[in-house]
mmCIF file of C-alpha atoms in Angstrom:
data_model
loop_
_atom_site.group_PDB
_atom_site.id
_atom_site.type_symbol
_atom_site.label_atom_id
_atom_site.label_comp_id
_atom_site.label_asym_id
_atom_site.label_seq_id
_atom_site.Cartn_x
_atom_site.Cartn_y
_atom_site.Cartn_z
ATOM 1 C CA UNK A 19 6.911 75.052 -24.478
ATOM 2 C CA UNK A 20 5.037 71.394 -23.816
ATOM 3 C CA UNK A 21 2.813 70.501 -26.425
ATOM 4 C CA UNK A 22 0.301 70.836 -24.333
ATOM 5 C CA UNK A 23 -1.346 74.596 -23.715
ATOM 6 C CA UNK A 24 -0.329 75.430 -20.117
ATOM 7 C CA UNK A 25 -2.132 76.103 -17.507
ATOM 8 C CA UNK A 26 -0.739 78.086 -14.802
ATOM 9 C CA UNK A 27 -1.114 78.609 -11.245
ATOM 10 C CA UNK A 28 1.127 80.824 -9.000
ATOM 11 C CA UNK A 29 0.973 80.095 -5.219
ATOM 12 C CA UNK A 30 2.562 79.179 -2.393
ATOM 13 C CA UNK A 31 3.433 75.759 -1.526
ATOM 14 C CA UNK A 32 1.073 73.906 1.319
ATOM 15 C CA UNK A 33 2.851 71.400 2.590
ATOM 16 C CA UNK A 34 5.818 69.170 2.884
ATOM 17 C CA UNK A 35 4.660 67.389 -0.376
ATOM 18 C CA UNK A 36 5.115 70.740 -2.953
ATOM 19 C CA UNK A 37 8.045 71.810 -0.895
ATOM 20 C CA UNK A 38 9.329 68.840 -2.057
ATOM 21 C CA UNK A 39 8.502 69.510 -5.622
ATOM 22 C CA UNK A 40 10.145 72.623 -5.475
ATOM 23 C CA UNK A 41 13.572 71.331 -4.145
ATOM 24 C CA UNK A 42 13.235 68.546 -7.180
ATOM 25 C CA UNK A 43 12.919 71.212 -9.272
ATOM 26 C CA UNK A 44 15.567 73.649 -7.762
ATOM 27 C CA UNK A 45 17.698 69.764 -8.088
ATOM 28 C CA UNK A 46 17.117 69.524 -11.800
ATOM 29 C CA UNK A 47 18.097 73.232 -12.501
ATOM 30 C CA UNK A 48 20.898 73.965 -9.472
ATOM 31 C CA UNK A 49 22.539 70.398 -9.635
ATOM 32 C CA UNK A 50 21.916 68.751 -12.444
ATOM 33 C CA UNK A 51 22.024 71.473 -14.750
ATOM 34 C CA UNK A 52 24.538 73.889 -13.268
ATOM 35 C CA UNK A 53 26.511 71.834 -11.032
ATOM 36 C CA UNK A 54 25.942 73.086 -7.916
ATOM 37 C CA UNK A 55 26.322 71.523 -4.878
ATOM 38 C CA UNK A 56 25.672 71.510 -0.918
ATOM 39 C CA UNK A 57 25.424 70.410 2.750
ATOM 40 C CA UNK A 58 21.700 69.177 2.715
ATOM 41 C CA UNK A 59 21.547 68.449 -1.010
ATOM 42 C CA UNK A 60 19.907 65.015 -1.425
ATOM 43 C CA UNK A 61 21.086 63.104 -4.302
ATOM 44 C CA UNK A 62 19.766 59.854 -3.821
ATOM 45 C CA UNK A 63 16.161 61.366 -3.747
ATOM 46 C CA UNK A 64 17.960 64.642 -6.063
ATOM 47 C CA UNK A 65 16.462 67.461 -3.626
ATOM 48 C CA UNK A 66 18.321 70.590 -3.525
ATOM 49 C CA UNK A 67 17.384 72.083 -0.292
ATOM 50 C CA UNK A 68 19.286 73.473 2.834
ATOM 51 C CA UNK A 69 19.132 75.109 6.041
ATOM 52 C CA UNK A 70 16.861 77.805 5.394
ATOM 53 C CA UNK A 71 14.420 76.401 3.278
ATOM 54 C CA UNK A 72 11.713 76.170 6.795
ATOM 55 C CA UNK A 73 12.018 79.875 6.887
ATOM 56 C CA UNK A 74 10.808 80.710 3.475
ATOM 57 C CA UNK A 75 7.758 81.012 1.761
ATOM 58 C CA UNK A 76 7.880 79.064 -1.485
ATOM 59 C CA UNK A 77 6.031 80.851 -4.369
ATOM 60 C CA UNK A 78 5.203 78.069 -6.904
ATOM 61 C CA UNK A 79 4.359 77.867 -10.815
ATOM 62 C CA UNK A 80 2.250 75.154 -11.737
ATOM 63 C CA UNK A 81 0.847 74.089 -15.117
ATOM 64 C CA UNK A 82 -2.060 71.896 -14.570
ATOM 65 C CA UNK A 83 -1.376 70.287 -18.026
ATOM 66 C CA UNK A 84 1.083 68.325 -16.530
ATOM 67 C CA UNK A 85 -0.501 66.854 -13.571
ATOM 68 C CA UNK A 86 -0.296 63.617 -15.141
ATOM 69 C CA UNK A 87 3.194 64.089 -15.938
ATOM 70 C CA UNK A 88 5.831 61.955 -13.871
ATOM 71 C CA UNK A 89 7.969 64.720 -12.705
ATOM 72 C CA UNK A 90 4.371 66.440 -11.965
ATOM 73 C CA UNK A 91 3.326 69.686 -12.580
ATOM 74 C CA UNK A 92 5.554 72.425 -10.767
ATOM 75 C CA UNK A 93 7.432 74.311 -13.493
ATOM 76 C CA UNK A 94 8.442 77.220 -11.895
ATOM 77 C CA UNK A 95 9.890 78.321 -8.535
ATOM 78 C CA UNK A 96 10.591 81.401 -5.933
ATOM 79 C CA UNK A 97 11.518 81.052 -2.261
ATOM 80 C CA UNK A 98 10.728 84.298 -0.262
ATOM 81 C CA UNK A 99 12.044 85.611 2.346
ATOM 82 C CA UNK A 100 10.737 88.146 5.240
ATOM 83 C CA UNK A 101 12.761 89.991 7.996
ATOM 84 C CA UNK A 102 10.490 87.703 10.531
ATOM 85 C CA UNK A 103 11.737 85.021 9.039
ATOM 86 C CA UNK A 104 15.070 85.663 8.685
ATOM 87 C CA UNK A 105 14.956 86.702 12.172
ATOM 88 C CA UNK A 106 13.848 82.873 13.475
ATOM 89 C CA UNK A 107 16.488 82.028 10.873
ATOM 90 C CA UNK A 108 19.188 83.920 12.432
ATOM 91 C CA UNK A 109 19.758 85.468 9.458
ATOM 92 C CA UNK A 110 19.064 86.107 5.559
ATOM 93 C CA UNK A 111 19.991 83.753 3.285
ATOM 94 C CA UNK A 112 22.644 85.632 1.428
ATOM 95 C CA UNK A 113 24.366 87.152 4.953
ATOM 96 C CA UNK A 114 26.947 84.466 3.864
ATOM 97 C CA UNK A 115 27.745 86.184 0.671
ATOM 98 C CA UNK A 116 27.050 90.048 1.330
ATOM 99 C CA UNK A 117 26.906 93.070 4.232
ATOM 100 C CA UNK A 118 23.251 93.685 4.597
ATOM 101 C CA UNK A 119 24.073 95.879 7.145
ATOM 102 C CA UNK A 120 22.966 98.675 4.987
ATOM 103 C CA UNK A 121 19.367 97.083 4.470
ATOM 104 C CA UNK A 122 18.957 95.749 7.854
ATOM 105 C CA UNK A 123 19.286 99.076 9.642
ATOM 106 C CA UNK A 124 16.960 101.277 7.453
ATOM 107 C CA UNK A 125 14.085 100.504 8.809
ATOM 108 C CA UNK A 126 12.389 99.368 6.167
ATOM 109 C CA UNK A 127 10.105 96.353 5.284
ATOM 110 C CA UNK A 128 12.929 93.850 3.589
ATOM 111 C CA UNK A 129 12.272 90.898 1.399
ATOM 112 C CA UNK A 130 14.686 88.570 0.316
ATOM 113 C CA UNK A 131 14.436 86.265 -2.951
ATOM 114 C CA UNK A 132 16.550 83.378 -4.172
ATOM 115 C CA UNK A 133 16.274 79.696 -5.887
ATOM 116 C CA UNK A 134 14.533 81.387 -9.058
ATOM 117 C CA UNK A 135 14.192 78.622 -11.417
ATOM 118 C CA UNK A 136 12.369 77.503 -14.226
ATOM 119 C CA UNK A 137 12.369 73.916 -15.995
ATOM 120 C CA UNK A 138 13.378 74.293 -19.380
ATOM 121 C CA UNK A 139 10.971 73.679 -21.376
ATOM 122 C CA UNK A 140 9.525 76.677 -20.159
ATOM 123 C CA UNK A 141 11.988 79.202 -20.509
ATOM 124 C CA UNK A 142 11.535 82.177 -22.879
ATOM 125 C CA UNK A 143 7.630 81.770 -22.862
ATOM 126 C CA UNK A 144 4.902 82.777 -20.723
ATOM 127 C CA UNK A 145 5.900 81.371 -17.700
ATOM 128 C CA UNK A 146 8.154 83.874 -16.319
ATOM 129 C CA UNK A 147 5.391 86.187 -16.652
ATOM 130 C CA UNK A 148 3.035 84.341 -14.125
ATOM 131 C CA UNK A 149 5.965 83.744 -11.843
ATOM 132 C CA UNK A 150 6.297 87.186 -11.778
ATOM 133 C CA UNK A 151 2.839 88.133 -11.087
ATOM 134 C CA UNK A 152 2.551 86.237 -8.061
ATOM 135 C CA UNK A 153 5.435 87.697 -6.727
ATOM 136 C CA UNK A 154 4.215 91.195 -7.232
ATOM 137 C CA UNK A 155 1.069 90.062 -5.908
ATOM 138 C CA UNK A 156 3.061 89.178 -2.663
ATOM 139 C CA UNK A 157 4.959 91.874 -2.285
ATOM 140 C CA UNK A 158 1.309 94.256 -2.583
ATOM 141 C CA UNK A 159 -0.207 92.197 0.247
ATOM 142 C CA UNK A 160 2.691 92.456 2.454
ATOM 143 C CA UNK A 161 3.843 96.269 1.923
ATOM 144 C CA UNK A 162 7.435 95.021 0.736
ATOM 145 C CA UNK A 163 9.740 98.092 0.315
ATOM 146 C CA UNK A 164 12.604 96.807 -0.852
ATOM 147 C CA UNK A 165 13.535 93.374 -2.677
ATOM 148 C CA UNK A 166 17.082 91.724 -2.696
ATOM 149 C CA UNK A 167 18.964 88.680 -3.360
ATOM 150 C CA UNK A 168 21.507 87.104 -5.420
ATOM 151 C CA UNK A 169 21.639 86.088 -8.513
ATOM 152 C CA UNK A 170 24.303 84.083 -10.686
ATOM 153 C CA UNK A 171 26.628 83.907 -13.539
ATOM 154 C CA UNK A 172 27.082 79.913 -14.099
ATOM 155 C CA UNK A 173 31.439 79.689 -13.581
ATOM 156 C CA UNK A 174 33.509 81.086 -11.404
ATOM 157 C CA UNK A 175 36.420 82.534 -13.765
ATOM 158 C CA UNK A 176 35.817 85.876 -13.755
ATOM 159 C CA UNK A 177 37.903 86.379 -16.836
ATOM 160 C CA UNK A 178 34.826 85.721 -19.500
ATOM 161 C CA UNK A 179 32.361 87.837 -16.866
ATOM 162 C CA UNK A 180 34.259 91.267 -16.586
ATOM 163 C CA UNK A 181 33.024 92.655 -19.493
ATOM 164 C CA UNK A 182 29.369 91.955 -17.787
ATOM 165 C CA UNK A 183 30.514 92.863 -14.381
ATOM 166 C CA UNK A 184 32.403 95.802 -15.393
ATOM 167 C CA UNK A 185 29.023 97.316 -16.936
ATOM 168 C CA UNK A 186 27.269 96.210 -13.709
ATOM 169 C CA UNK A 187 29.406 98.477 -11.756
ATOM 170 C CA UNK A 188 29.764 101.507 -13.862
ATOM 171 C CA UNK A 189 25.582 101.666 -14.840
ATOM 172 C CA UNK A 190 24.258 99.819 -11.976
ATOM 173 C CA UNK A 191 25.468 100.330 -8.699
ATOM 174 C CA UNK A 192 22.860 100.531 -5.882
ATOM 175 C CA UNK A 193 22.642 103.856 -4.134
ATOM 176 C CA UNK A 194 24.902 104.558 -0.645
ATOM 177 C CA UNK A 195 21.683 103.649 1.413
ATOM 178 C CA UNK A 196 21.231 100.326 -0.514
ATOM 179 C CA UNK A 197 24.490 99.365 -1.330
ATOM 180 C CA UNK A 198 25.599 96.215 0.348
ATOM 181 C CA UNK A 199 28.942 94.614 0.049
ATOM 182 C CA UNK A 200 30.576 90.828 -0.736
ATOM 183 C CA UNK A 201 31.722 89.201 2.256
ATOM 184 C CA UNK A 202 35.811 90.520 2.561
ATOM 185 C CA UNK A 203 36.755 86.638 2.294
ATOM 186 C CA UNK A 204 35.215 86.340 -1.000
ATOM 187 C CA UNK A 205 35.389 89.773 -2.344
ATOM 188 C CA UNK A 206 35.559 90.276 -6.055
ATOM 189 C CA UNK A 207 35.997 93.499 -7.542
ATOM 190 C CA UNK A 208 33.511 94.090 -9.940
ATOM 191 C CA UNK A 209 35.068 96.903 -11.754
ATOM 192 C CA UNK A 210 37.481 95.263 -13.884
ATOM 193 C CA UNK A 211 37.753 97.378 -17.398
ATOM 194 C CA UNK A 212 36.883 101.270 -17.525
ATOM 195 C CA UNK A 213 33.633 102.324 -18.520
ATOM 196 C CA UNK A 214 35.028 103.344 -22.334
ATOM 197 C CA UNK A 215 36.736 100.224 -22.740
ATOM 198 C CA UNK A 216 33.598 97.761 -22.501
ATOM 199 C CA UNK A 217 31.891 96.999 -25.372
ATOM 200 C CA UNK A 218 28.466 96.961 -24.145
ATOM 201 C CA UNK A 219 26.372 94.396 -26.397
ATOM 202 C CA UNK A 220 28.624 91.909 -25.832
ATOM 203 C CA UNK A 221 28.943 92.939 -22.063
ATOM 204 C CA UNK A 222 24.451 92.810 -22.386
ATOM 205 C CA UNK A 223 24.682 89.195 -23.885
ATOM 206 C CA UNK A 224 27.028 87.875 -21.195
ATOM 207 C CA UNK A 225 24.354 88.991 -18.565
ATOM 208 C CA UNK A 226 21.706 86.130 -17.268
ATOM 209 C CA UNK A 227 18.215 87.139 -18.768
ATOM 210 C CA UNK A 228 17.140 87.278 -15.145
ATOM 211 C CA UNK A 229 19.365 89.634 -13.878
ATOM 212 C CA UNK A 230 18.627 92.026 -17.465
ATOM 213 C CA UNK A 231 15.121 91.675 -16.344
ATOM 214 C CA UNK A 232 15.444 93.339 -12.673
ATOM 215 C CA UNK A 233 17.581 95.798 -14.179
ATOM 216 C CA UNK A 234 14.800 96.657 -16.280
ATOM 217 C CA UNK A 235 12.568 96.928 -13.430
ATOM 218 C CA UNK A 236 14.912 99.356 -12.242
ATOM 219 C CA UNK A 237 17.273 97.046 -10.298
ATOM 220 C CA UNK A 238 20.597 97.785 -8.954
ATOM 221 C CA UNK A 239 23.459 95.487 -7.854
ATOM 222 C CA UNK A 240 25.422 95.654 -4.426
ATOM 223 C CA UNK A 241 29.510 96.137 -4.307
ATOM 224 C CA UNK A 242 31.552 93.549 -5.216
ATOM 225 C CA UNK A 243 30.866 90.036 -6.620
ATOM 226 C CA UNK A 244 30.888 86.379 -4.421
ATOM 227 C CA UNK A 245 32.341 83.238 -5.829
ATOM 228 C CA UNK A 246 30.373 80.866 -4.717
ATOM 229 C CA UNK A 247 32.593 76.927 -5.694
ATOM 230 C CA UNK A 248 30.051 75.134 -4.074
ATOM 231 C CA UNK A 249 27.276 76.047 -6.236
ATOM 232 C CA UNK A 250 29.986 76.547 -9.400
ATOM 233 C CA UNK A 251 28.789 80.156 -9.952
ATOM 234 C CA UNK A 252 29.935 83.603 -9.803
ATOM 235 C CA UNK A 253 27.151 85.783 -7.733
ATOM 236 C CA UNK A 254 26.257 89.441 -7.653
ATOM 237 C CA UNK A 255 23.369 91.107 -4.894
ATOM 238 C CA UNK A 256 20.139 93.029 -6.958
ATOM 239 C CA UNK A 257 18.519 94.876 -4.935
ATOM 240 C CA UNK A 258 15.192 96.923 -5.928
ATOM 241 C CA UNK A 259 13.428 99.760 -4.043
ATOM 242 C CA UNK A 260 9.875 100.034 -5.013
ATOM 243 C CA UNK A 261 9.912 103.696 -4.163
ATOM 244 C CA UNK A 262 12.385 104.177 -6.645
ATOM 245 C CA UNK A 263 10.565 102.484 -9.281
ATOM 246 C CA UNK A 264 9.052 104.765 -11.717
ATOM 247 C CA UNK A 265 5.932 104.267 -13.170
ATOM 248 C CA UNK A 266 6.744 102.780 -16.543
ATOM 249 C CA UNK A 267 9.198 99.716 -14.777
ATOM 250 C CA UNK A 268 6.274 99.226 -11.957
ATOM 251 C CA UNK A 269 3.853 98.616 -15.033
ATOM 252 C CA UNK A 270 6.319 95.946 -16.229
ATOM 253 C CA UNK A 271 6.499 94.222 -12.252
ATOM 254 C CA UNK A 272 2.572 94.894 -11.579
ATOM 255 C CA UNK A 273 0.193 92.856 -13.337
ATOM 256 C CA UNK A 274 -2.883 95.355 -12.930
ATOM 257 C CA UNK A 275 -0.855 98.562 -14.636
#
C-alpha cells in the first residue's frame, strides 16, 4: 500500500474530468501493463477508452491521500453497465465476444461489468474491498438480478491456461438458463484435459484472483473461451445470479451482512 493511510471513496464518476481519470487508469493497467490495445485508445494522452465508455456508469475508488499526488487520486475502477444502456448502445459490451442471447431473453434485470482495475500499489489490500462495496451498493439500489462480464487471463496461448480452463468447465459452468457462448469465430473450447487429469492447485494458482473471487461469490463462467489479440488476453464470461447466491457468499458481496 502507499505510505500514506488511505482514504477511500467509492462513487461514480461526475464528469468528463474523472472519466478521464478512469481511462488513465484503465491505460496504466490495460496498456501499459498488459499490453492491450484498441481503436479509441489514446496514447499520446495514454487513455484507454472506446466506443462504449458514454453508455456506462463508471464506479470509482478514490483515496483522498493522494489528492496531491500527480497521477491524482483514483486508484480503483468499475464501468457498469444496464440493459438501458446497452440498449442506446446497441448492444452490451461483450456481444462481441459471447451469445447473450440466453441473458437477454429472460426477462430479467441484467447488469454488465468490465474494465476492473486496480493500480498496483493497491492490490492485495483493502481496496478491493471498497470497490466491492460500492458495487453491491449499486446493484441494491437498482434491483440487479443478474451480473456478467468478462474477465481475462493475460496471453493468448492457451497451452499454459488449460489446466485453469479445464477446471472452469468441469466445476463452473453456468446453468442452461445462464449459459452464454464465445462468439463461433473465436470459439475456444474450454474443456481441454478430463476432470481426473487436472491437478487442481496448480489449475487454482493459474486463475486471476478476480475471477477466484466471483467464483467464491458463487460465480459461474459461460461456454467456451474468446481470444481477444487486441487486448493480448485470453477471456472467459462470469456470470452471477443473485438468486442463486446463498447466504454465506451474499455476506461476502454485501457490506451490511
Amino acid at each position: 500500500m502507499t505510505s500514506d493511510t488511505p482514504k477511500f471513496e467509492c462513487r461514480l464518476a461526475a464528469g468528463p474530468a474523472e472519466l478521464e481519470a478512469a481511462q488513465r487508469l484503465r491505460y496504466r493497467v490495460f496498456v501499459s501493463e498488459l499490453g492491450g490495445n484498441g481503436e479509441l485508445v489514446d496514447h499520446e494522452n495514454q487513455l484507454e477508452r472506446d466506443r462504449f465508455d458514454p453508455f456506462f456508469d463508471h464506479l470509482l475508488l478514490f483515496d483522498h491521500s493522494r489528492d496531491d499526488h500527480p497521477d491524482g487520486p483514483v486508484v480503483g475502477v468499475y464501468r457498469l453497465m444496464q440493459d438501458e444502456g446497452a440498449e442506446r448502445a446497441g448492444a452490451f459490451y461483450s456481444e462481441s465476444e459471447y451469445d447473450l442471447t440466453p441473458l437477454k431473453t429472460s426477462g430479467r434485470k441484467l447488469l454488465e461489468l468490465g474494465r476492473s482495475c486496480l493500480h498496483e500499489n493497491y492490490r492485495g489490500g483493502m481496496a478491493m474491498y471498497h470497490l466491492w462495496n460500492g458495487l453491491a451498493e449499486y446493484v441494491r439500489a437498482r434491483d440487479i438480478e443478474v451480473l456478467f462480464g468478462v474477465a481475462s487471463f493475460h496471453g493468448t496461448d492457451v497451452e499454459p491456461l488449460k489446466k485453469a480452463l479445464s477446471l472452469l468447465h468441469h466445476n463452473h459452468l453456468a446453468p442452461e438458463d445462464l449459459r452464454v457462448r464465445a462468439q463461433p469465430e473465436a470459439f475456444q473450447a474450454m474443456d481441454l484435459l478430463p476432470i481426473n487429469d487436472i491437478n487442481r492447485k496448480q489449475a487454482m494458482l493459474a486463475i486471476p484472483a478476480l475471477i477466484k473471487a466471483y467464483l467464491r461469490l458463487g460465480g459461474f463462467v459461460g461456454e467456451g473461451a474468446f481470444v481477444d489479440h487486441a487486448f493480448n488476453t485470453t477471456d472467459v464470461c462470469l456470470l452471477m445470479d443473485t438468486k442463486r447466491m446463498n447466504e454465506r457468499k451474499t455476506g461476502l458481496y454485501d457490506r451490511k451482512a
